[in-house]
């Protein structure tokens, strides 16, 4: 198949208490499928990939701008499925890596919840993913991430070839968080202590806001401890350099991690912002 560069460029503006799309542009196979008016003047945005997934050599580029006081919830309609980097197993053709590049620019006092579906790495997949975030004073970003080891029902368990994921967050021109994740299953001992151990799926919830302090982190930790009394999952909470916290969850099943991510997200909405739970239908 020919290589494809799909893109979405969108801007959001608040007007009279309701956020709307002020500008957008997209190319196949990506597009904004639908928007909905949520409570608190929030705009719900659904992205769609019209192809079966990211094929070998494909590049997805997404650029999001959230103007002052804009209030947006974003998600996509299905998993980000990353296909093999070679046409066939054993093919001598060179590897054609796939890429996903995103940039988010949050204006003063903007509020963004970005909760995409998991990334599914097929056998022999290669994906380079990068997200760069620029935040102005008073802005908020709540971001989720979940990585699957392959199509486990087909016996694909860490059979992808290469995965790299980079996230950098700048708050008022100061770098407050930067992470670089590189997984090459054939070269790494992923089942050891200090790595994945017996777990197979990794999820994360990132919260960036000026109100994130030691008291909030302790409250989040107590909340997670109560949730995990009977669950066979592990979690960790780390504060960023400033104005942020990262909740990491290791488990064996997507739905278990997603359930904890959603519970933590609803806790954050209520604890920091006094918002009622948001139940998103798909």
CSV table of N, CA, C and O in Angstrom, one decimal, residues 205 207 212-214 216-225 228 234-240 244-249 264 267:
chain,number,residue,atom,x,y,z
A,205,UNK,N,-2.2,8.4,33.3
A,205,UNK,CA,-3.1,9.5,33.4
A,205,UNK,C,-2.2,10.7,33.8
A,205,UNK,O,-1.6,10.7,34.9
A,207,UNK,N,-1.9,14.8,34.7
A,207,UNK,CA,-2.7,16.0,35.1
A,207,UNK,C,-1.7,17.1,35.3
A,207,UNK,O,-0.8,17.1,36.1
A,212,UNK,N,-2.2,21.4,41.3
A,212,UNK,CA,-1.6,20.1,41.7
A,212,UNK,C,-0.5,20.4,42.7
A,212,UNK,O,0.5,21.0,42.4
A,213,UNK,N,-0.7,20.0,44.0
A,213,UNK,CA,0.3,20.1,45.0
A,213,UNK,C,0.4,18.8,45.8
A,213,UNK,O,-0.3,17.8,45.5
A,214,UNK,N,1.2,18.9,46.9
A,214,UNK,CA,1.4,17.7,47.7
A,214,UNK,C,0.1,17.1,48.3
A,214,UNK,O,-0.1,15.9,48.4
A,216,UNK,N,-3.0,17.4,47.1
A,216,UNK,CA,-3.8,16.7,46.1
A,216,UNK,C,-3.2,15.3,45.7
A,216,UNK,O,-3.9,14.4,45.6
A,217,UNK,N,-1.9,15.3,45.6
A,217,UNK,CA,-1.2,14.0,45.3
A,217,UNK,C,-1.5,13.0,46.4
A,217,UNK,O,-1.8,11.8,46.1
A,218,UNK,N,-1.5,13.4,47.6
A,218,UNK,CA,-1.8,12.4,48.7
A,218,UNK,C,-3.2,12.0,48.6
A,218,UNK,O,-3.5,10.8,48.9
A,219,UNK,N,-4.1,12.9,48.3
A,219,UNK,CA,-5.6,12.5,48.2
A,219,UNK,C,-5.8,11.5,47.1
A,219,UNK,O,-6.5,10.6,47.2
A,220,UNK,N,-5.1,11.8,46.0
A,220,UNK,CA,-5.2,10.9,44.8
A,220,UNK,C,-4.6,9.5,45.2
A,220,UNK,O,-5.2,8.4,44.8
A,221,UNK,N,-3.5,9.5,45.9
A,221,UNK,CA,-2.9,8.2,46.3
A,221,UNK,C,-3.9,7.4,47.2
A,221,UNK,O,-4.0,6.2,47.1
A,222,UNK,N,-4.5,8.1,48.2
A,222,UNK,CA,-5.5,7.4,49.1
A,222,UNK,C,-6.6,6.8,48.3
A,222,UNK,O,-7.1,5.7,48.5
A,223,UNK,N,-7.1,7.6,47.3
A,223,UNK,CA,-8.2,7.2,46.5
A,223,UNK,C,-7.8,5.9,45.7
A,223,UNK,O,-8.6,5.0,45.6
A,224,UNK,N,-6.6,5.9,45.1
A,224,UNK,CA,-6.2,4.7,44.3
A,224,UNK,C,-6.0,3.5,45.2
A,224,UNK,O,-6.4,2.4,44.8
A,225,UNK,N,-5.5,3.7,46.4
A,225,UNK,CA,-5.3,2.6,47.4
A,225,UNK,C,-6.7,1.9,47.7
A,225,UNK,O,-6.8,0.7,47.7
A,228,UNK,N,-7.8,-0.3,44.7
A,228,UNK,CA,-7.0,-1.4,44.3
A,228,UNK,C,-6.9,-2.5,45.4
A,228,UNK,O,-6.0,-3.3,45.3
A,234,UNK,N,-1.0,-2.9,39.5
A,234,UNK,CA,0.0,-2.1,40.3
A,234,UNK,C,-0.1,-0.6,39.7
A,234,UNK,O,-0.3,-0.4,38.5
A,235,UNK,N,0.2,0.3,40.6
A,235,UNK,CA,0.2,1.7,40.2
A,235,UNK,C,1.3,2.5,40.9
A,235,UNK,O,1.8,2.1,41.9
A,236,UNK,N,1.6,3.6,40.3
A,236,UNK,CA,2.6,4.5,40.9
A,236,UNK,C,2.2,5.9,40.6
A,236,UNK,O,1.6,6.2,39.5
A,237,UNK,N,2.5,6.9,41.5
A,237,UNK,CA,2.2,8.3,41.3
A,237,UNK,C,3.5,9.1,41.5
A,237,UNK,O,4.2,8.9,42.4
A,238,UNK,N,3.7,9.9,40.5
A,238,UNK,CA,4.9,10.8,40.5
A,238,UNK,C,4.6,12.2,40.2
A,238,UNK,O,3.8,12.5,39.2
A,239,UNK,N,5.1,13.1,41.0
A,239,UNK,CA,4.9,14.5,40.7
A,239,UNK,C,5.9,15.0,39.6
A,239,UNK,O,7.0,14.5,39.5
A,240,UNK,N,5.5,15.9,38.8
A,240,UNK,CA,6.4,16.4,37.8
A,240,UNK,C,7.2,17.6,38.4
A,240,UNK,O,7.0,17.9,39.6
A,244,UNK,N,2.1,19.4,38.1
A,244,UNK,CA,1.7,18.2,37.4
A,244,UNK,C,1.9,17.0,38.2
A,244,UNK,O,2.7,16.9,39.2
A,245,UNK,N,1.2,15.9,37.8
A,245,UNK,CA,1.3,14.6,38.4
A,245,UNK,C,1.0,13.5,37.4
A,245,UNK,O,0.2,13.8,36.5
A,246,UNK,N,1.7,12.4,37.5
A,246,UNK,CA,1.5,11.3,36.5
A,246,UNK,C,1.1,10.0,37.3
A,246,UNK,O,1.8,9.6,38.3
A,247,UNK,N,0.0,9.5,36.9
A,247,UNK,CA,-0.5,8.2,37.5
A,247,UNK,C,-0.2,7.1,36.5
A,247,UNK,O,-0.8,7.1,35.4
A,248,UNK,N,0.6,6.1,36.8
A,248,UNK,CA,0.9,5.0,36.0
A,248,UNK,C,0.3,3.7,36.5
A,248,UNK,O,0.3,3.5,37.7
A,249,UNK,N,-0.3,2.9,35.6
A,249,UNK,CA,-1.0,1.7,36.0
A,249,UNK,C,-0.5,0.5,35.1
A,249,UNK,O,-0.5,0.6,33.9
A,264,UNK,N,-10.0,7.6,38.3
A,264,UNK,CA,-9.1,8.7,38.7
A,264,UNK,C,-9.4,10.0,38.0
A,264,UNK,O,-9.3,11.1,38.6
A,267,UNK,N,-12.3,11.6,39.7
A,267,UNK,CA,-11.8,12.1,41.0
A,267,UNK,C,-11.2,13.4,40.8
A,267,UNK,O,-11.4,14.4,41.5
